[in-house]
Coordinates of C-alpha atoms and ligand atoms in Angstrom, one line a residue:
M1030 CA 0.0 0.0 0.0
P1031 CA -0.9 2.9 -0.5
S1032 CA -1.5 1.8 -4.1
T1033 CA -1.3 -1.9 -4.9
V1034 CA -2.1 -3.9 -7.9
V1035 CA -3.3 -7.5 -7.3
V1036 CA -2.7 -9.6 -10.4
G1037 CA -3.1 -13.2 -11.3
A1038 CA 0.3 -14.7 -11.8
Q1039 CA -0.8 -17.8 -13.8
W1040 CA -3.8 -18.6 -16.0
G1041 CA -6.5 -17.2 -13.7
D1042 CA -8.6 -18.5 -10.8
E1043 CA -5.6 -18.2 -8.4
G1044 CA -7.9 -16.9 -5.7
K1045 CA -7.5 -13.2 -6.4
G1046 CA -11.1 -12.5 -5.2
K1047 CA -10.3 -13.7 -1.8
I1048 CA -7.0 -11.8 -1.5
V1049 CA -8.7 -8.7 -2.8
D1050 CA -11.5 -9.1 -0.4
L1051 CA -9.0 -9.4 2.4
L1052 CA -7.0 -6.3 1.3
A1053 CA -10.2 -4.4 0.5
Q1054 CA -11.0 -4.3 4.2
Q1055 CA -7.9 -2.0 4.7
S1056 CA -8.5 -0.1 1.4
D1057 CA -10.5 3.0 0.6
L1058 CA -11.1 2.2 -3.0
V1059 CA -11.0 -0.9 -5.2
C1060 CA -10.7 -0.7 -8.9
R1061 CA -11.3 -3.2 -11.7
Y1062 CA -9.2 -2.2 -14.7
Q1063 CA -9.9 -4.7 -17.5
G1064 CA -12.0 -7.7 -18.5
G1065 CA -15.7 -8.2 -17.9
P1066 CA -18.1 -10.9 -16.9
N1067 CA -15.6 -13.6 -18.1
A1068 CA -14.1 -13.2 -14.7
G1069 CA -15.6 -15.2 -11.9
H1070 CA -14.6 -14.3 -8.4
T1071 CA -15.7 -16.5 -5.5
I1072 CA -15.5 -14.9 -2.1
V1073 CA -16.6 -16.5 1.1
A1074 CA -17.4 -13.8 3.7
D1075 CA -19.2 -14.1 7.0
G1076 CA -20.5 -17.5 6.0
E1077 CA -21.9 -16.2 2.7
T1078 CA -20.6 -17.2 -0.7
W1079 CA -20.4 -14.5 -3.3
K1080 CA -19.9 -15.1 -6.9
L1081 CA -19.1 -11.9 -8.7
R1082 CA -18.4 -11.5 -12.4
Q1083 CA -18.6 -7.8 -13.2
M1084 CA -18.0 -6.0 -10.0
P1085 CA -14.7 -5.5 -8.1
S1086 CA -14.5 -7.9 -5.2
G1087 CA -14.2 -4.9 -2.9
V1088 CA -18.0 -4.5 -3.0
V1089 CA -18.4 -7.5 -0.7
S1090 CA -17.0 -5.6 2.2
G1091 CA -18.8 -2.4 1.2
T1092 CA -15.6 -0.7 0.0
P1093 CA -16.1 2.0 -2.7
S1094 CA -15.4 0.3 -6.0
V1095 CA -14.8 1.5 -9.6
I1096 CA -15.0 -0.2 -13.0
G1097 CA -12.5 1.5 -15.3
A1098 CA -12.4 2.4 -18.9
G1099 CA -10.4 -0.7 -19.7
C1100 CA -13.3 -3.0 -18.7
V1101 CA -16.1 -4.3 -20.9
V1102 CA -19.6 -4.4 -19.3
D1103 CA -22.6 -6.6 -19.7
A1104 CA -25.4 -4.2 -18.7
Q1105 CA -27.6 -7.1 -17.5
V1106 CA -24.9 -8.7 -15.4
F1107 CA -24.0 -5.3 -13.9
L1108 CA -27.6 -4.6 -12.9
D1109 CA -28.0 -8.1 -11.5
E1110 CA -25.0 -7.6 -9.3
I1111 CA -26.3 -4.2 -8.2
D1112 CA -29.5 -6.0 -7.2
L1113 CA -27.4 -8.6 -5.3
L1114 CA -25.7 -5.8 -3.4
C1115 CA -29.1 -4.4 -2.4
E1116 CA -30.4 -7.8 -1.3
R1117 CA -27.4 -8.3 0.9
G1118 CA -27.7 -4.9 2.5
I1119 CA -24.9 -3.1 0.8
D1120 CA -25.5 0.4 -0.5
P1121 CA -24.9 0.2 -4.3
S1122 CA -23.9 3.8 -4.5
I1123 CA -20.4 2.6 -3.6
V1124 CA -20.1 1.6 -7.3
L1125 CA -18.7 4.0 -9.9
L1126 CA -18.7 2.9 -13.6
S1127 CA -16.6 4.6 -16.2
G1128 CA -18.5 6.1 -19.1
N1129 CA -15.7 5.1 -21.3
A1130 CA -16.0 1.3 -20.6
H1131 CA -17.4 -0.6 -23.6
L1132 CA -20.7 -2.4 -23.5
I1133 CA -21.0 -6.0 -24.5
M1134 CA -23.9 -6.0 -26.9
P1135 CA -26.1 -9.1 -27.7
W1136 CA -24.3 -9.6 -31.0
H1137 CA -20.9 -9.8 -29.3
V1138 CA -22.2 -12.8 -27.4
T1139 CA -23.6 -14.4 -30.5
I1140 CA -20.4 -13.8 -32.5
D1141 CA -18.2 -15.2 -29.6
Q1142 CA -20.2 -18.4 -29.6
A1143 CA -20.5 -18.7 -33.4
S1144 CA -16.8 -18.0 -34.0
E1145 CA -15.7 -20.6 -31.5
R1146 CA -18.0 -23.1 -33.2
R1147 CA -16.4 -22.2 -36.5
L1148 CA -12.9 -22.6 -35.2
G1149 CA -13.7 -26.2 -34.3
S1150 CA -10.6 -27.9 -33.0
L1151 CA -8.7 -24.6 -33.2
Q1152 CA -11.1 -23.0 -30.7
I1153 CA -9.7 -20.8 -27.9
G1154 CA -12.1 -22.1 -25.3
T1155 CA -13.5 -18.6 -24.5
T1156 CA -16.1 -18.1 -21.8
R1157 CA -18.5 -17.2 -24.6
R1158 CA -19.5 -13.9 -22.9
G1159 CA -18.7 -11.8 -25.9
I1160 CA -15.5 -10.5 -24.5
G1161 CA -13.3 -10.8 -27.6
P1162 CA -15.8 -9.3 -30.1
T1163 CA -16.4 -6.4 -27.8
Y1164 CA -12.7 -5.5 -27.5
A1165 CA -12.4 -6.0 -31.2
D1166 CA -15.1 -3.5 -31.9
K1167 CA -13.5 -1.1 -29.4
A1168 CA -10.2 -1.3 -31.4
S1169 CA -12.2 -0.9 -34.7
R1170 CA -13.9 2.2 -33.2
I1171 CA -17.4 0.9 -33.7
G1172 CA -18.0 0.0 -30.1
I1173 CA -20.8 1.2 -27.9
R1174 CA -19.7 2.8 -24.7
V1175 CA -21.5 3.1 -21.3
Q1176 CA -21.9 6.8 -21.9
D1177 CA -23.7 6.2 -25.1
V1178 CA -26.7 4.8 -23.3
L1179 CA -27.1 8.1 -21.5
D1180 CA -28.3 9.8 -24.7
A1181 CA -31.1 7.9 -26.4
K1182 CA -30.5 9.5 -29.8
I1183 CA -26.7 8.7 -29.8
L1184 CA -27.5 5.2 -28.6
R1185 CA -29.9 4.6 -31.4
Q1186 CA -27.5 5.9 -34.0
K1187 CA -24.6 3.8 -32.7
I1188 CA -26.7 0.6 -32.6
E1189 CA -27.9 1.3 -36.1
V1190 CA -24.4 1.7 -37.4
A1191 CA -23.2 -1.4 -35.6
L1192 CA -26.1 -3.5 -36.7
A1193 CA -25.8 -2.5 -40.4
E1194 CA -22.5 -4.4 -40.3
K1195 CA -23.1 -7.1 -37.6
N1196 CA -26.3 -8.4 -39.1
L1197 CA -24.6 -9.0 -42.4
W1198 CA -21.9 -11.0 -40.6
L1199 CA -24.4 -12.9 -38.5
E1200 CA -26.5 -13.9 -41.4
R1201 CA -23.9 -14.5 -44.1
I1202 CA -20.9 -15.7 -42.2
Y1203 CA -22.2 -17.2 -39.0
D1204 CA -25.6 -18.4 -40.2
A1205 CA -27.2 -16.8 -37.2
E1206 CA -30.3 -14.7 -36.6
P1207 CA -30.0 -10.9 -37.2
F1208 CA -30.9 -8.4 -34.4
D1209 CA -33.8 -6.0 -34.6
L1210 CA -32.8 -2.3 -34.1
E1211 CA -36.0 -1.3 -32.3
E1212 CA -35.8 -4.2 -29.9
V1213 CA -32.1 -3.7 -29.0
W1214 CA -32.6 0.0 -28.7
A1215 CA -35.6 -0.3 -26.5
Q1216 CA -33.8 -2.8 -24.2
Y1217 CA -30.7 -0.6 -23.8
A1218 CA -32.7 2.6 -23.4
S1219 CA -34.4 0.9 -20.5
F1220 CA -31.1 -0.1 -19.0
A1221 CA -30.0 3.5 -19.2
E1222 CA -32.2 4.8 -16.5
R1223 CA -30.9 2.2 -14.1
I1224 CA -27.2 2.5 -15.0
A1225 CA -27.1 6.3 -15.1
P1226 CA -26.6 6.9 -11.4
Y1227 CA -23.5 4.8 -11.3
V1228 CA -21.7 6.4 -14.3
G1229 CA -18.9 8.8 -13.6
D1230 CA -15.3 9.9 -14.1
V1231 CA -13.3 7.0 -12.8
S1232 CA -9.9 8.4 -13.7
L1233 CA -10.6 11.6 -11.7
A1234 CA -12.0 9.7 -8.8
V1235 CA -8.9 7.4 -8.5
D1236 CA -6.6 10.4 -8.9
R1237 CA -8.3 12.3 -6.2
A1238 CA -8.2 9.2 -3.9
L1239 CA -4.4 8.8 -4.5
R1240 CA -3.8 12.6 -4.0
A1241 CA -5.6 12.4 -0.7
G1242 CA -3.3 9.6 0.4
K1243 CA -6.0 6.9 0.4
Q1244 CA -5.3 3.2 0.0
V1245 CA -6.2 2.2 -3.5
L1246 CA -6.3 -1.4 -4.6
F1247 CA -6.3 -2.4 -8.3
E1248 CA -7.9 -5.7 -9.0
G1249 CA -6.8 -7.6 -12.1
A1250 CA -9.2 -10.1 -13.6
Q1251 CA -7.9 -13.1 -15.6
A1252 CA -4.2 -13.3 -15.3
T1253 CA -0.7 -12.9 -16.7
M1254 CA -0.7 -15.9 -19.0
L1255 CA -4.0 -14.7 -20.5
D1256 CA -2.7 -11.2 -21.3
L1257 CA -3.4 -10.2 -24.9
D1258 CA 0.2 -9.0 -25.5
H1259 CA 2.3 -11.1 -23.1
G1260 CA 0.3 -14.3 -22.6
S1261 CA 0.2 -17.5 -24.5
Y1262 CA -1.4 -16.0 -27.6
P1263 CA -3.9 -16.9 -29.2
F1264 CA -5.1 -18.7 -26.1
V1265 CA -5.6 -15.5 -24.2
T1266 CA -8.2 -13.0 -23.3
S1267 CA -8.6 -9.7 -25.2
S1268 CA -7.4 -7.3 -22.5
N1269 CA -4.3 -6.6 -20.5
P1270 CA -4.5 -8.2 -17.1
I1271 CA -0.8 -7.5 -16.3
A1272 CA -0.1 -4.8 -13.7
S1273 CA 0.7 -2.0 -16.2
G1274 CA -2.9 -2.5 -17.5
A1275 CA -4.1 -1.0 -14.2
A1276 CA -2.7 2.4 -15.3
T1277 CA -4.2 2.4 -18.7
G1278 CA -7.4 0.7 -17.7
V1279 CA -8.2 3.2 -15.0
G1280 CA -6.6 6.3 -16.4
I1281 CA -3.7 7.1 -14.1
G1282 CA 0.1 7.2 -14.8
P1283 CA 2.3 4.2 -14.1
T1284 CA 4.3 6.2 -11.5
R1285 CA 1.2 6.1 -9.2
I1286 CA 1.5 2.3 -8.6
D1287 CA 3.6 1.5 -5.5
H1288 CA 3.2 -2.3 -5.1
V1289 CA 2.3 -5.2 -7.3
L1290 CA 1.1 -8.4 -5.5
G1291 CA 1.0 -11.5 -7.7
V1292 CA -1.4 -14.2 -6.8
S1293 CA -0.5 -17.8 -7.6
K1294 CA -1.9 -21.1 -6.5
A1295 CA 0.5 -23.6 -4.9
Y1296 CA -0.1 -25.6 -8.1
V1297 CA -1.5 -24.5 -11.5
T1298 CA -4.9 -24.7 -13.3
R1299 CA -6.0 -23.6 -16.6
V1300 CA -9.4 -23.5 -18.3
G1301 CA -9.7 -23.4 -22.1
E1302 CA -7.2 -24.6 -24.7
G1303 CA -3.5 -24.0 -25.1
P1304 CA -0.1 -25.3 -24.1
F1305 CA 0.4 -26.2 -20.4
P1306 CA 3.9 -27.7 -19.8
S1307 CA 3.3 -28.7 -16.1
E1308 CA -0.1 -30.3 -16.7
I1309 CA -0.4 -33.5 -14.8
A1310 CA -0.7 -36.7 -16.9
G1311 CA -2.4 -39.4 -14.8
P1312 CA -4.8 -39.9 -11.9
D1313 CA -3.3 -37.1 -9.8
E1314 CA -4.9 -34.6 -12.1
A1315 CA -8.4 -35.7 -11.2
R1316 CA -7.4 -35.9 -7.5
L1317 CA -6.1 -32.4 -7.5
R1318 CA -9.2 -31.2 -9.3
E1319 CA -11.5 -32.8 -6.8
L1320 CA -9.6 -31.6 -3.7
G1321 CA -9.2 -28.1 -5.1
G1322 CA -12.8 -27.9 -6.4
E1323 CA -11.3 -26.9 -9.7
Y1324 CA -14.4 -26.2 -11.8
G1325 CA -15.0 -22.9 -13.6
T1326 CA -17.0 -20.2 -11.7
V1327 CA -18.5 -18.8 -14.9
T1328 CA -18.7 -21.8 -17.2
G1329 CA -18.6 -24.8 -14.8
R1330 CA -15.9 -26.4 -16.9
E1331 CA -13.4 -28.8 -15.5
R1332 CA -10.1 -27.0 -15.0
R1333 CA -6.9 -28.6 -16.3
C1334 CA -4.5 -29.1 -13.4
G1335 CA -0.8 -29.1 -13.1
W1336 CA 2.1 -28.9 -10.6
L1337 CA 3.6 -25.5 -9.9
D1338 CA 5.5 -24.0 -12.8
L1339 CA 8.3 -21.8 -11.7
V1340 CA 9.4 -20.9 -15.2
A1341 CA 6.0 -19.3 -15.9
L1342 CA 5.9 -17.7 -12.4
R1343 CA 9.3 -16.2 -13.0
Y1344 CA 7.9 -14.7 -16.2
A1345 CA 5.0 -13.3 -14.2
V1346 CA 7.5 -11.7 -11.8
R1347 CA 9.1 -10.0 -14.8
V1348 CA 6.2 -8.8 -16.9
N1349 CA 4.3 -7.5 -13.9
G1350 CA 7.2 -6.3 -11.8
L1351 CA 5.8 -8.3 -8.9
T1352 CA 7.0 -7.0 -5.6
S1353 CA 5.6 -9.9 -3.6
L1354 CA 3.4 -13.0 -4.0
A1355 CA 0.4 -14.5 -2.4
L1356 CA 0.5 -18.3 -2.6
T1357 CA -3.0 -19.7 -2.4
K1358 CA -4.6 -23.2 -1.8
L1359 CA -1.5 -24.7 -0.1
D1360 CA -3.9 -26.9 1.8
V1361 CA -5.0 -28.7 -1.4
L1362 CA -1.5 -30.2 -1.6
S1363 CA -1.8 -31.8 1.8
A1364 CA -3.0 -35.0 0.2
F1365 CA 0.2 -35.7 -1.7
D1366 CA 3.4 -37.4 -0.4
E1367 CA 5.6 -35.9 -3.0
L1368 CA 5.3 -32.6 -4.8
P1369 CA 6.8 -32.2 -8.2
V1370 CA 7.7 -28.6 -9.1
C1371 CA 8.7 -27.5 -12.6
V1372 CA 12.0 -25.6 -12.3
R1373 CA 13.1 -25.4 -15.9
Y1374 CA 11.8 -26.2 -19.4
R1375 CA 13.6 -28.6 -21.7
L1376 CA 13.4 -27.3 -25.2
R1377 CA 13.3 -29.3 -28.5
D1378 CA 17.1 -28.9 -29.0
G1379 CA 17.7 -30.5 -25.6
S1380 CA 18.8 -27.3 -23.9
E1381 CA 17.2 -26.3 -20.6
T1382 CA 16.0 -22.8 -19.7
E1383 CA 14.7 -21.0 -16.6
D1384 CA 13.4 -18.2 -18.8
F1385 CA 10.0 -18.3 -20.3
P1386 CA 10.4 -19.0 -24.1
A1387 CA 9.8 -16.0 -26.3
H1388 CA 8.8 -18.1 -29.3
Q1389 CA 5.4 -20.0 -29.3
S1390 CA 6.8 -23.2 -30.8
D1391 CA 9.4 -23.5 -28.0
F1392 CA 6.6 -23.0 -25.5
H1393 CA 4.3 -25.5 -27.2
H1394 CA 7.0 -28.2 -27.1
A1395 CA 8.6 -27.3 -23.7
Q1396 CA 9.0 -30.3 -21.4
P1397 CA 9.0 -29.7 -17.7
V1398 CA 12.2 -30.4 -15.7
W1399 CA 10.9 -31.5 -12.2
E1400 CA 12.3 -31.1 -8.8
H1401 CA 10.5 -33.3 -6.3
L1402 CA 9.8 -31.7 -2.9
V1403 CA 8.5 -33.7 0.0
G1404 CA 4.9 -33.3 1.0
W1405 CA 3.7 -32.7 4.5
A1406 CA 0.8 -35.2 4.2
A1407 CA -1.1 -33.5 7.0
P1408 CA -4.0 -31.0 7.1
L1409 CA -3.1 -27.4 7.6
D1410 CA -6.3 -26.6 9.5
A1411 CA -4.6 -26.1 12.9
A1412 CA -2.0 -23.6 11.7
S1413 CA -2.9 -20.0 12.6
S1414 CA 0.5 -18.6 11.6
R1415 CA 3.2 -19.4 9.1
E1416 CA 5.4 -20.7 11.9
E1417 CA 2.8 -23.3 12.8
L1418 CA 2.8 -24.9 9.4
P1419 CA 4.5 -28.3 9.0
V1420 CA 8.2 -28.0 8.2
A1421 CA 7.7 -29.4 4.7
A1422 CA 5.0 -26.9 4.0
R1423 CA 7.2 -24.1 5.1
S1424 CA 10.0 -25.5 2.9
Y1425 CA 7.7 -25.6 -0.1
V1426 CA 6.8 -21.9 0.4
D1427 CA 10.5 -21.0 1.0
F1428 CA 11.5 -22.9 -2.1
V1429 CA 9.1 -20.9 -4.2
A1430 CA 10.2 -17.6 -2.7
S1431 CA 13.9 -18.2 -3.2
S1432 CA 13.3 -19.4 -6.8
L1433 CA 11.4 -16.3 -7.7
G1434 CA 13.5 -13.8 -5.7
I1435 CA 10.5 -12.1 -4.1
P1436 CA 8.9 -12.5 -0.7
I1437 CA 5.7 -14.5 -0.2
E1438 CA 3.5 -12.2 1.7
L1439 CA 0.4 -14.3 2.1
V1440 CA -0.3 -18.0 2.2
G1441 CA -3.8 -19.4 1.6
V1442 CA -4.6 -22.5 3.6
G1443 CA -8.4 -22.7 3.3
A1444 CA -11.5 -21.3 1.7
A1445 CA -12.7 -19.0 4.5
R1446 CA -11.8 -15.4 4.7
D1447 CA -9.5 -15.9 7.8
R1448 CA -7.6 -18.8 6.3
V1449 CA -4.9 -16.6 4.9
L1450 CA -1.6 -16.5 6.8
A1451 CA 0.3 -13.2 6.6
Ligands
IMP2673 P1 -12.5 -14.9 -23.0 O1 -11.9 -14.0 -22.0 O2 -13.9 -15.3 -22.7 O3 -12.4 -14.4 -24.4 O4 -11.7 -16.3 -23.0 C1 -10.3 -16.3 -23.4 C2 -9.5 -17.3 -22.6 O5 -9.4 -16.8 -21.3 C3 -10.1 -18.7 -22.4 O6 -9.1 -19.6 -22.3 C4 -10.8 -18.6 -21.1 O7 -11.0 -19.8 -20.5 C5 -9.8 -17.7 -20.3 N1 -10.5 -17.0 -19.2 C6 -11.2 -15.8 -19.3 N2 -11.6 -15.4 -18.1 C7 -11.1 -16.2 -17.2 C8 -11.1 -16.3 -15.8 O8 -11.6 -15.4 -15.1 N3 -10.4 -17.3 -15.2 C9 -9.7 -18.2 -16.0 N4 -9.7 -18.2 -17.3 C10 -10.3 -17.2 -17.9
MG2674 MG1 -12.2 -17.0 -11.7

């Protein structure tokens, strides 16, 4: 603190929601800076389970929260989560939504689904929430922004322009039903009234908070390896989850960020397609999935599971400038006698590297070089501090820290809010 970015150091689902929830309790403002309802944050607070997709996790503790320009917004999901806040007794006026954020329109969802179908075996395995097509239209400058719904005339014009092109694509390329201008316009005009009170200048609000010396937390969605520029392209999301994305996504300068906390599981999971060197081949994968409850929050898909990959984590330290790490779900490893850890990749020419390969073909063919650490084979429930962890569990954590050259600030040992050891 005072300003900290929390970023996924792997392929997502590292338990960021829980870490952000924890840090949000000492923060004055929590900011989402990229992504949309492709994220699924599960937070267990005061015995209640929250599943959030669009809102920053800070809302769970009633902390003022913003959704930055770098985000894409599904208006229906946003409003549903506003309702959820009200139901649970949290004043929704803590939420501020950037007028520059782009709206996920119904055709984006249709195109996401249809294009994945068309790709067949080459599919990316997206969450099918329209994320990629929305960011594509943003870059093509035919997107519809949150502020557009505030003016019915502008809104209609923008939908008309978009549909003139989208309906052609839908009918001719994707063999899908076209959308009706009047229907879409009426639907979004009706959202306008409900969304309007939350729309504001996020960049200004964050700048003011920082100037006032407030504690500001930036919450990344997805993760490093899913970054559009620096992840395992094309098996990535369409935004920049890495820490520097916080500056562009919210509208502040990079000099305003003080700390970058990476969040990593004590092992690795990945949903969707793409290379995954430390993926477990054999029955331990299913065991890890069961023990860790590794099923997608948004899609319910089985997550692919692997042992910890220090090559990919070292890369996350580099591209995010991580200053420390939170290692989550250490308790899930309690069931294993031996814990392989991927310390290097062996490349096709037989050479070994500690550095993440810059070329996709090297990464696709990389073989893990394992170091086998001893397990602790005991539950971690009794530990209320790092010192009380079994020796082997502490060694595991120390091994990761020394391999990465950054401190491990937090260790997650259970699902509940208080099962994080500082
Ligand atoms: P999209 O973000 O829906 O376009 O999906 C692109 C890739 O990112 C796919 O491999 C998804 O499984 C992955 N992805 C997107 N959001 C998340 C997330 O919150 N957790 C884990 N994987 C995600
Ligand atoms: Mg998730």
